[in-house]
Short mmCIF file of C-alpha atoms and ligand atoms in Angstrom, two decimals:
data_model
loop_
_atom_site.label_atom_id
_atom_site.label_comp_id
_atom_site.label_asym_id
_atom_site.label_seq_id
_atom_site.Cartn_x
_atom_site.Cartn_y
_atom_site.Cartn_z
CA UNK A 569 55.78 128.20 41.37
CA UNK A 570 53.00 126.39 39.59
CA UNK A 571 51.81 128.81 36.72
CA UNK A 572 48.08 130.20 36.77
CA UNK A 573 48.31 129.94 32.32
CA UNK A 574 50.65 129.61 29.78
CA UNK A 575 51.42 128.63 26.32
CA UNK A 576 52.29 124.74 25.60
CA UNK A 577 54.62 124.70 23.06
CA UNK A 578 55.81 121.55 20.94
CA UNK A 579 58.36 120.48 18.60
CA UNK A 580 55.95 121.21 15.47
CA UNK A 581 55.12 125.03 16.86
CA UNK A 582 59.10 125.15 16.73
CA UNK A 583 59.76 123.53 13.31
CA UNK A 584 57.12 125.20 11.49
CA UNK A 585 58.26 128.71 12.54
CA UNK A 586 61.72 127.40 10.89
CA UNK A 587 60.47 126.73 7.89
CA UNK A 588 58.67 129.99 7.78
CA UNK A 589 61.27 131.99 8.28
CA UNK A 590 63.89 129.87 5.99
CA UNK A 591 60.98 131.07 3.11
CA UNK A 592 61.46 134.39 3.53
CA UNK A 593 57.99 135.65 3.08
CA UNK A 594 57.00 136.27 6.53
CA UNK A 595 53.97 138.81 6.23
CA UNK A 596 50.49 137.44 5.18
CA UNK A 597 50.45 135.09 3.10
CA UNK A 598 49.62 131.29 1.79
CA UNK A 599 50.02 130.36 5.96
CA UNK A 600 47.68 132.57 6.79
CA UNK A 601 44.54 131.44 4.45
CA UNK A 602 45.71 127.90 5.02
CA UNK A 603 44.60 128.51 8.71
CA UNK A 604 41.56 130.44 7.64
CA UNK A 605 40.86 127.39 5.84
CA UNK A 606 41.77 124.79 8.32
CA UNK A 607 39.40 127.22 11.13
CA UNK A 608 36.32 126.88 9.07
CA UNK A 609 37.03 123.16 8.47
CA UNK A 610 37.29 122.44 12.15
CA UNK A 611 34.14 124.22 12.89
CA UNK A 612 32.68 123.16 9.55
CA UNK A 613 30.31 125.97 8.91
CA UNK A 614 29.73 128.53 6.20
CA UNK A 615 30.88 131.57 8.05
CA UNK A 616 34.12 132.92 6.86
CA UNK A 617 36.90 133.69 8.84
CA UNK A 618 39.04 136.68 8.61
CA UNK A 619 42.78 135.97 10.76
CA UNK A 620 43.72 139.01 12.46
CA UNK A 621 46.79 140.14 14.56
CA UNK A 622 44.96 140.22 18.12
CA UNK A 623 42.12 139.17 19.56
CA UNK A 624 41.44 142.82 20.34
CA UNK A 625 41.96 143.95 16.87
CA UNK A 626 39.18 141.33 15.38
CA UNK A 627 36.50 142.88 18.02
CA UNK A 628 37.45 146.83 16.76
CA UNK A 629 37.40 146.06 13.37
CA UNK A 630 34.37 144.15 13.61
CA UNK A 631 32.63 147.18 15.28
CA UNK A 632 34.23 149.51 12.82
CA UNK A 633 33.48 147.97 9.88
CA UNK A 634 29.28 148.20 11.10
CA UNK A 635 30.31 151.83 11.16
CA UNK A 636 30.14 152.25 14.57
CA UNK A 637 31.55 156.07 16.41
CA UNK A 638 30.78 158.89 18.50
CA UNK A 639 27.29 158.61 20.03
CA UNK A 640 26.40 154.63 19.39
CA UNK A 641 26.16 153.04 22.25
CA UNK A 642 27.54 149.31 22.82
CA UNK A 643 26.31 147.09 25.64
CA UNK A 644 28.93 144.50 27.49
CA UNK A 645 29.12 142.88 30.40
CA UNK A 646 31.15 145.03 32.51
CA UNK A 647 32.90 141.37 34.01
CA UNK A 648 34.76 141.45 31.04
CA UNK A 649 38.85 141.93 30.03
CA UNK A 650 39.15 145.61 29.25
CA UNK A 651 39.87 144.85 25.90
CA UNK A 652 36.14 144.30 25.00
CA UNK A 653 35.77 147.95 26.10
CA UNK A 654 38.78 149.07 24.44
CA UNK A 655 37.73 147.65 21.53
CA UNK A 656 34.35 149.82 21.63
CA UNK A 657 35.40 153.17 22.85
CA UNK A 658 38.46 152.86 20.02
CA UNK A 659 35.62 153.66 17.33
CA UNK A 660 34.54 156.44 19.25
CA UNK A 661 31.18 154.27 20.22
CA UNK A 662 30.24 153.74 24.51
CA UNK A 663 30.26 150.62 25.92
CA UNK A 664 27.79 150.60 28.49
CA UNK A 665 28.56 148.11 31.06
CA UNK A 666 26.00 145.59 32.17
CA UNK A 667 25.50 143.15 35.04
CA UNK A 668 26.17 139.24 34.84
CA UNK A 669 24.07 136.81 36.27
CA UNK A 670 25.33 135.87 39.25
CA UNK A 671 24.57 131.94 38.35
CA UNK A 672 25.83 132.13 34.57
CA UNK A 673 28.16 134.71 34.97
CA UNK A 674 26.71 135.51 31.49
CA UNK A 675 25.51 138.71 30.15
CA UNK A 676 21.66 139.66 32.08
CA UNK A 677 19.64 140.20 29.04
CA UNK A 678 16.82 141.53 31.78
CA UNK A 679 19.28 144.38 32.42
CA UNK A 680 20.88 144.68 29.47
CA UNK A 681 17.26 145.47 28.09
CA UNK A 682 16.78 147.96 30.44
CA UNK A 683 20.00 149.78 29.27
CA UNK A 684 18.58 150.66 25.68
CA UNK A 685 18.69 153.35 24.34
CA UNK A 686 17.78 155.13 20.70
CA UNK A 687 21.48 155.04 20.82
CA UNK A 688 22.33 151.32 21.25
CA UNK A 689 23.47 149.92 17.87
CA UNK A 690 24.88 146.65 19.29
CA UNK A 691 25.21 144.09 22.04
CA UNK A 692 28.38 142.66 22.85
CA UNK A 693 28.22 139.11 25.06
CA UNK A 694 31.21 137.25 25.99
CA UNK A 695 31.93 133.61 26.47
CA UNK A 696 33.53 133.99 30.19
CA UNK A 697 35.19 131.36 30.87
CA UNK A 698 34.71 129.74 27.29
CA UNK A 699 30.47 129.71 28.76
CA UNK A 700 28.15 131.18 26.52
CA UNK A 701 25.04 129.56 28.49
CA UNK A 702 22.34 132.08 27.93
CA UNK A 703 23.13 133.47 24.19
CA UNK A 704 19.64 132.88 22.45
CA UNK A 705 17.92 135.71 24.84
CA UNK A 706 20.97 137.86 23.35
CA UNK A 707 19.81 137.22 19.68
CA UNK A 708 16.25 137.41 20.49
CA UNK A 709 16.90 140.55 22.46
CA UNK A 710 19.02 142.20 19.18
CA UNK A 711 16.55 140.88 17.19
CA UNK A 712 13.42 142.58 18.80
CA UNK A 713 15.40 146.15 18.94
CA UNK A 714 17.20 145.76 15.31
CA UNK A 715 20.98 145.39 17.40
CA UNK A 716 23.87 143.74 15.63
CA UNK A 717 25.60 141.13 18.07
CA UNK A 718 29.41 140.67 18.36
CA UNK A 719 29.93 137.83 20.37
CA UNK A 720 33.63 138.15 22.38
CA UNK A 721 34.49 134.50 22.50
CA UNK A 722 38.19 135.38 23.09
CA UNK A 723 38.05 132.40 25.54
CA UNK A 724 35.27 130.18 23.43
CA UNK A 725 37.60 128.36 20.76
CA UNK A 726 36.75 124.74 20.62
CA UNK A 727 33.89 125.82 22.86
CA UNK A 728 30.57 124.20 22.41
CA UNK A 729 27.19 125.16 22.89
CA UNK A 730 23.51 123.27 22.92
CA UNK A 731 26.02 120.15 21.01
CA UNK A 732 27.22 122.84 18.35
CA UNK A 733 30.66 124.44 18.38
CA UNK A 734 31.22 128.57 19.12
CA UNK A 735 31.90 130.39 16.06
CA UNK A 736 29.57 127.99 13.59
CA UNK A 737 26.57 130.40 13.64
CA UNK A 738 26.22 133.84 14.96
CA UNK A 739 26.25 137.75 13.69
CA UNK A 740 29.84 138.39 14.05
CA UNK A 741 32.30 135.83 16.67
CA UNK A 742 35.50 136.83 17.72
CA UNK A 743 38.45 134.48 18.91
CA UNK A 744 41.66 135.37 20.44
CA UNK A 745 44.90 133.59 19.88
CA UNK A 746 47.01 135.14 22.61
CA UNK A 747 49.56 132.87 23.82
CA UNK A 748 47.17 131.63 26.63
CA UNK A 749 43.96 130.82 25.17
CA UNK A 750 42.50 127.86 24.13
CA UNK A 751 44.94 127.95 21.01
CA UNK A 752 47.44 130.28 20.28
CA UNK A 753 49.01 131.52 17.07
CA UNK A 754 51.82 133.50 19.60
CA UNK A 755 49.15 136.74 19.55
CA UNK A 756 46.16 136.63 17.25
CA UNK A 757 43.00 136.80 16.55
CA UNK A 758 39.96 136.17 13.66
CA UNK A 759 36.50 137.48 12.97
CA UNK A 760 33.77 135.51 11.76
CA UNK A 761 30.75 136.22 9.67
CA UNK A 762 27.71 135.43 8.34
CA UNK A 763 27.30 138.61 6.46
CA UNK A 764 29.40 138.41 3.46
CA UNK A 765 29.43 142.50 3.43
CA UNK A 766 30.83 142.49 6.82
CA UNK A 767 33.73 140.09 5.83
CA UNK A 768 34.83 142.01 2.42
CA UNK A 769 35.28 144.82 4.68
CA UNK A 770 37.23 143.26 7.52
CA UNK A 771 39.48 141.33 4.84
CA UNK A 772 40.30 145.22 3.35
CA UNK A 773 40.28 146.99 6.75
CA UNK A 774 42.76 144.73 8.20
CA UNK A 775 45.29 146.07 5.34
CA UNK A 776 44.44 149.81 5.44
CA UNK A 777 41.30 149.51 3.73
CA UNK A 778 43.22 148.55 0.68
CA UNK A 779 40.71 146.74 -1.47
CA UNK A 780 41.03 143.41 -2.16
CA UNK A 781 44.49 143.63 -1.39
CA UNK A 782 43.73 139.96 0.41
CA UNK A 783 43.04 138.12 -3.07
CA UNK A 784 46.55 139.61 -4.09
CA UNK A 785 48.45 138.54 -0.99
CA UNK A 786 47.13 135.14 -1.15
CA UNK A 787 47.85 134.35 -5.07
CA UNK A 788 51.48 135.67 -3.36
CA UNK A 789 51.11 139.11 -5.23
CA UNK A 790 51.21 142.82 -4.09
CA UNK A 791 48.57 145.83 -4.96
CA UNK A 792 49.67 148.52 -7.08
CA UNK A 793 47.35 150.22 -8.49
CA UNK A 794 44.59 149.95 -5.24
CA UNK A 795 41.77 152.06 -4.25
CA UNK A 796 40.95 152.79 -0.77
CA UNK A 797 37.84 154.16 0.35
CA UNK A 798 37.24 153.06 4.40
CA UNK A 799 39.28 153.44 7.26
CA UNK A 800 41.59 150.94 7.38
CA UNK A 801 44.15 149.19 10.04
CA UNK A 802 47.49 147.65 10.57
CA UNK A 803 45.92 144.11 12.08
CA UNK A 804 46.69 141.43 9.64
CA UNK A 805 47.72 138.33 10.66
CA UNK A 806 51.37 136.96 9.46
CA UNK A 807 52.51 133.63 7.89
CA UNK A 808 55.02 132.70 11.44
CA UNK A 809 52.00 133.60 13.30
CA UNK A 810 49.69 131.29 11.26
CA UNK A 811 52.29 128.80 10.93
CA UNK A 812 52.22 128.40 15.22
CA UNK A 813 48.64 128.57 14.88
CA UNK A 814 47.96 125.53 12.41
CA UNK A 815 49.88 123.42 14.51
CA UNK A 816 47.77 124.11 17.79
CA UNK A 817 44.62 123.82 15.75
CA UNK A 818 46.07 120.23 15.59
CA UNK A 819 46.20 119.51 19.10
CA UNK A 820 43.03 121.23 19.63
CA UNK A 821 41.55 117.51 20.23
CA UNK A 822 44.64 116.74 22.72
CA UNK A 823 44.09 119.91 24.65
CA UNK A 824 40.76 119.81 25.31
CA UNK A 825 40.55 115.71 26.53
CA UNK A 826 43.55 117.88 29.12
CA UNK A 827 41.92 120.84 30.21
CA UNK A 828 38.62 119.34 30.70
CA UNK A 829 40.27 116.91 33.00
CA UNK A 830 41.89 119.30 34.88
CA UNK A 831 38.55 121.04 35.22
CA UNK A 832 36.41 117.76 36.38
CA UNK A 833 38.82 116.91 38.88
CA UNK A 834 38.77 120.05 39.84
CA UNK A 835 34.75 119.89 40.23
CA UNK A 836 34.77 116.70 41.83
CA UNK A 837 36.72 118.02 44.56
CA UNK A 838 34.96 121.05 45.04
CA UNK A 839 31.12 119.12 45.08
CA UNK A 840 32.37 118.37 48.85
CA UNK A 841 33.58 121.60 49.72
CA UNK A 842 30.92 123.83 51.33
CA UNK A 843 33.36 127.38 50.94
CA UNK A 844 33.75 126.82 46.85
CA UNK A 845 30.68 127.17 44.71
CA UNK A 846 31.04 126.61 40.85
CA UNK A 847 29.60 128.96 38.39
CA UNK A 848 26.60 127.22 36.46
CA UNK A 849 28.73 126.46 33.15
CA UNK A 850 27.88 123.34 30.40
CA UNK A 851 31.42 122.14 31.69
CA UNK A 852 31.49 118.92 29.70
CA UNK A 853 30.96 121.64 26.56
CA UNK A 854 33.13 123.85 26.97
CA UNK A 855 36.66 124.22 26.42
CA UNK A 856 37.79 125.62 29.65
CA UNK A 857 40.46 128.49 29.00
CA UNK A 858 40.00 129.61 32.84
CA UNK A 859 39.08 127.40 35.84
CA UNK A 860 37.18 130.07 38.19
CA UNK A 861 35.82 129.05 40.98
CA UNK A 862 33.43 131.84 43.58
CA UNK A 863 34.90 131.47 47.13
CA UNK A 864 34.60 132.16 50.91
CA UNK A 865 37.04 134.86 51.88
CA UNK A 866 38.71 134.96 48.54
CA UNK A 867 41.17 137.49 49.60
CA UNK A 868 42.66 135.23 52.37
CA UNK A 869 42.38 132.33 49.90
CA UNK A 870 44.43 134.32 47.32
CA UNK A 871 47.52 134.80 49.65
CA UNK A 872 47.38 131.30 50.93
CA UNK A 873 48.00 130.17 47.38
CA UNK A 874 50.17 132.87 46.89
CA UNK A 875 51.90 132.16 49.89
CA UNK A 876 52.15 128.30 48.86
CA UNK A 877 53.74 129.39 45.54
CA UNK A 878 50.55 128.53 43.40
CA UNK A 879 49.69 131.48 41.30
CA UNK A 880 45.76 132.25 40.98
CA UNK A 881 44.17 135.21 39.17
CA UNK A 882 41.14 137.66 39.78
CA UNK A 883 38.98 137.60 36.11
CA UNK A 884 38.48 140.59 36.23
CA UNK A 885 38.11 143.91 37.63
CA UNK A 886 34.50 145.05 36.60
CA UNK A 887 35.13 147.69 33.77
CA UNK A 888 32.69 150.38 35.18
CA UNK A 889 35.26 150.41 38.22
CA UNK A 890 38.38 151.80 35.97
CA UNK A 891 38.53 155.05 35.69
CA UNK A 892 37.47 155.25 31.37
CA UNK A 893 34.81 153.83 31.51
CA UNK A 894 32.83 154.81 35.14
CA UNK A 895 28.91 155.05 35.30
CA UNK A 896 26.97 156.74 37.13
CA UNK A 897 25.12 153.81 38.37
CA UNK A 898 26.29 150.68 40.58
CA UNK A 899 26.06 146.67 39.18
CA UNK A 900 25.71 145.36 42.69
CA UNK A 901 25.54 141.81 41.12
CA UNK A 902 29.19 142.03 39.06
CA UNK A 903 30.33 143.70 42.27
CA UNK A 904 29.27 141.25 44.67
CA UNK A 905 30.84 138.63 42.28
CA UNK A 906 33.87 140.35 41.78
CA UNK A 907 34.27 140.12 45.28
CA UNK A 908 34.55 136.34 45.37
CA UNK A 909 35.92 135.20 42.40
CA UNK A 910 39.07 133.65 41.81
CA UNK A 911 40.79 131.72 39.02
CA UNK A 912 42.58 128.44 39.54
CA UNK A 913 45.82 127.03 37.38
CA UNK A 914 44.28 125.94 34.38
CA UNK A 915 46.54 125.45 31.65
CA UNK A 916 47.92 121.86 29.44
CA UNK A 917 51.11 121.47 30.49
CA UNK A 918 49.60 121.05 34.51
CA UNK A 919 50.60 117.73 36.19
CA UNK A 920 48.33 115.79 38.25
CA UNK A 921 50.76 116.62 40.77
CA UNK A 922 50.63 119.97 40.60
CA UNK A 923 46.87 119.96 40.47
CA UNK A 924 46.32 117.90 43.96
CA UNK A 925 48.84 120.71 45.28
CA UNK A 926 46.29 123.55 44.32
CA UNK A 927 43.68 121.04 45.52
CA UNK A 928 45.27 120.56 48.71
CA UNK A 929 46.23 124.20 49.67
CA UNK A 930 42.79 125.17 49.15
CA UNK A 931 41.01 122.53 51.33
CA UNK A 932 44.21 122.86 53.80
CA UNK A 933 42.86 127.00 54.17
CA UNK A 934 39.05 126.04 54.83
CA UNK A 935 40.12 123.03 57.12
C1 PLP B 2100 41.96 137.66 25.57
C2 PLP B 2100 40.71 138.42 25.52
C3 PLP B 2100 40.50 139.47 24.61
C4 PLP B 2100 41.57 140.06 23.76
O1 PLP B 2100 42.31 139.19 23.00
P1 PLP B 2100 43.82 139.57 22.64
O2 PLP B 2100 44.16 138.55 21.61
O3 PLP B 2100 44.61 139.42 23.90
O4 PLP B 2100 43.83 140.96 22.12
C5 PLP B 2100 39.24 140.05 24.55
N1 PLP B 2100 38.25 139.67 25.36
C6 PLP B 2100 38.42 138.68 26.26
C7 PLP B 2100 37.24 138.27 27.12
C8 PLP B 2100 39.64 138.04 26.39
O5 PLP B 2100 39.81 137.08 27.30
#
């Protein structure tokens, strides 16, 4: 079976973990701010970065910590991972699903627009696919109606956009560091921020609200005597889980040079192949967590591959189709997509082999 995704794991992931453990201190600490550290250094920008347990948890607290509940309303792409909209309706807040464009497969600020209300407090775009091709018309959009933006770049680390890398400038980013994306810290997550409030209050929110309980942790003390005055969550990150993710911040450089070769061969096969259209992504930019391609009877295509032993992947059921969160209204655009979409293997450890066997058991069902 050749694997859709998966973790590559090393030698280093294993020894660090070791020597983690052999400490004894396995919660957050000194691991954990040493890859906060090493995160902004690799993007080298000012924002400050908050490690979290999930990707998941970094885009609720971010949207709790603005304050957000009961009658805000949150607009997302509804061609999104359901935890984007988890991560809204957990504060109480409605997402409020909006097309793609079918080109970009990026947020349609033109629709999204149209979907304001006195109650939208916030946009929410996400890098599918690592793309973010579009996101100025999302700032200039929250900018002309007073919106915060949390950008769900989940798949976006090591990412770039117009030359500069995903996560050095923004509102608030979020990464994930689930075991398959672009790095992983086993699960994981961070925030990122330019607004200094919204980072105190992730830092204490992460540890039940308890203030300033990360300057303690780090100097490798505990609060005692703590006051608490905002909700607060369970979703800091821990020292084995920082110690896996420093090491894949290290191959960050190795894993890119292998997934965006994996990705151009893939394009160069499918520039002759009249049933496969690409999505219009920056592809020598971006750090491709997914390879999806948009084609011709994608349900036969799907069992072919299946039926070849390749595993492929549907990203993702549109949101307003699941039962939580259905409109009243259609997104013919997301649903048309959604109809021909598929996702190709796409992960490090991929052979060249392997690859021309996808290659060839796609062209072999067209031919
Ligand atoms: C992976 C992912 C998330 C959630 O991240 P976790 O670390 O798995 O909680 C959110 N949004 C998108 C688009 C994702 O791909």
């Amino acid at each position: 079976m050749i694997r859709l995704s998966k973790s590559s794991i090393s030698d280093f992931e294993k020894e660090a973990v070791l020597q983690v453990l052999d400490k004894e201190y396995l919660g957050m600490g000194e691991e954990v701010q040493r890859f906060e550290t090493q995160i902004q250094a690799y993007l080298q920008t000012d924002m400050e970065v908050v490690c979290v347990n999930t990707g998941t948890a970094a885009l609720h607290l971010a949207l709790s910590v603005l304050g957000f509940g009961a009658g805000d309303e949150v607009l997302v792409p509804s061609l999104t991972y359901v935890a984007s909209f988890q991560a809204i309706s957990a504060t109480g807040a409605t997402p409020v699903p909006c097309e793609v464009r079918p080109d970009t497969l990026f947020l349609d600020v033109k629709d999204a627009r149209a979907r304001i209300t006195e109650n939208t407090k916030a946009i929410m775009p996400v890098h599918y696919a690592s793309s973010s091709k579009g996101m100025e018309a999302v700032y200039e959009l929250a900018q002309e109606f007073g919106l915060r933006v949390v950008e769900d770049a989940a798949q976006a680390f090591g990412s770039r956009r117009d030359g500069e890398l995903v996560g050095t400038k923004g509102d608030i980013v979020c990464f994930s560091f689930d075991g398959i994306k672009n790095i992983t810290s086993g699960e994981g997550g961070a925030v990122l921020s330019s607004d200094p409030a919204v980072v105190r209050r992730v830092q204490d929110a992460r540890l039940l609200g308890v203030e300033k309980d990360t300057d303690q942790r780090y100097a490798g003390r505990r609060s005692w005597d703590f006051d608490v005055r905002e909700q607060g969550f369970r979703y800091h990150m821990s020292n084995i889980m920082a110690a896996i993710g420093i090491v894949q911040l290290g191959r960050i450089e190795q894993f890119k040079k292998k997934r965006q070769q994996i990705a151009s061969r893939y394009i160069a096969v499918f520039a002759n192949c009249e049933e496969v259209t690409l999505p219009d992504f920056d592809f020598e930019q971006i750090l491709p967590h997914i390879f999806v391609i948009r084609a011709k009877d994608r349900d036969g295509l799907r069992e072919h591959l299946l039926a070849n032993n390749i595993e492929c992947g549907v990203h993702y059921k549109p949101n307003h189709l699941l039962t939580k969160y259905k409109t009243g209204y259609d997104l013919p655009v997301t649903e048309d997509v959604y109809e021909s979409i598929l996702t190709l293997p796409c992960h490090v450890d991929l052979t060249t082999e392997e690859q021309d066997r996808v290659i060839q058991t796609v062209k072999g069902f067209y031919a």
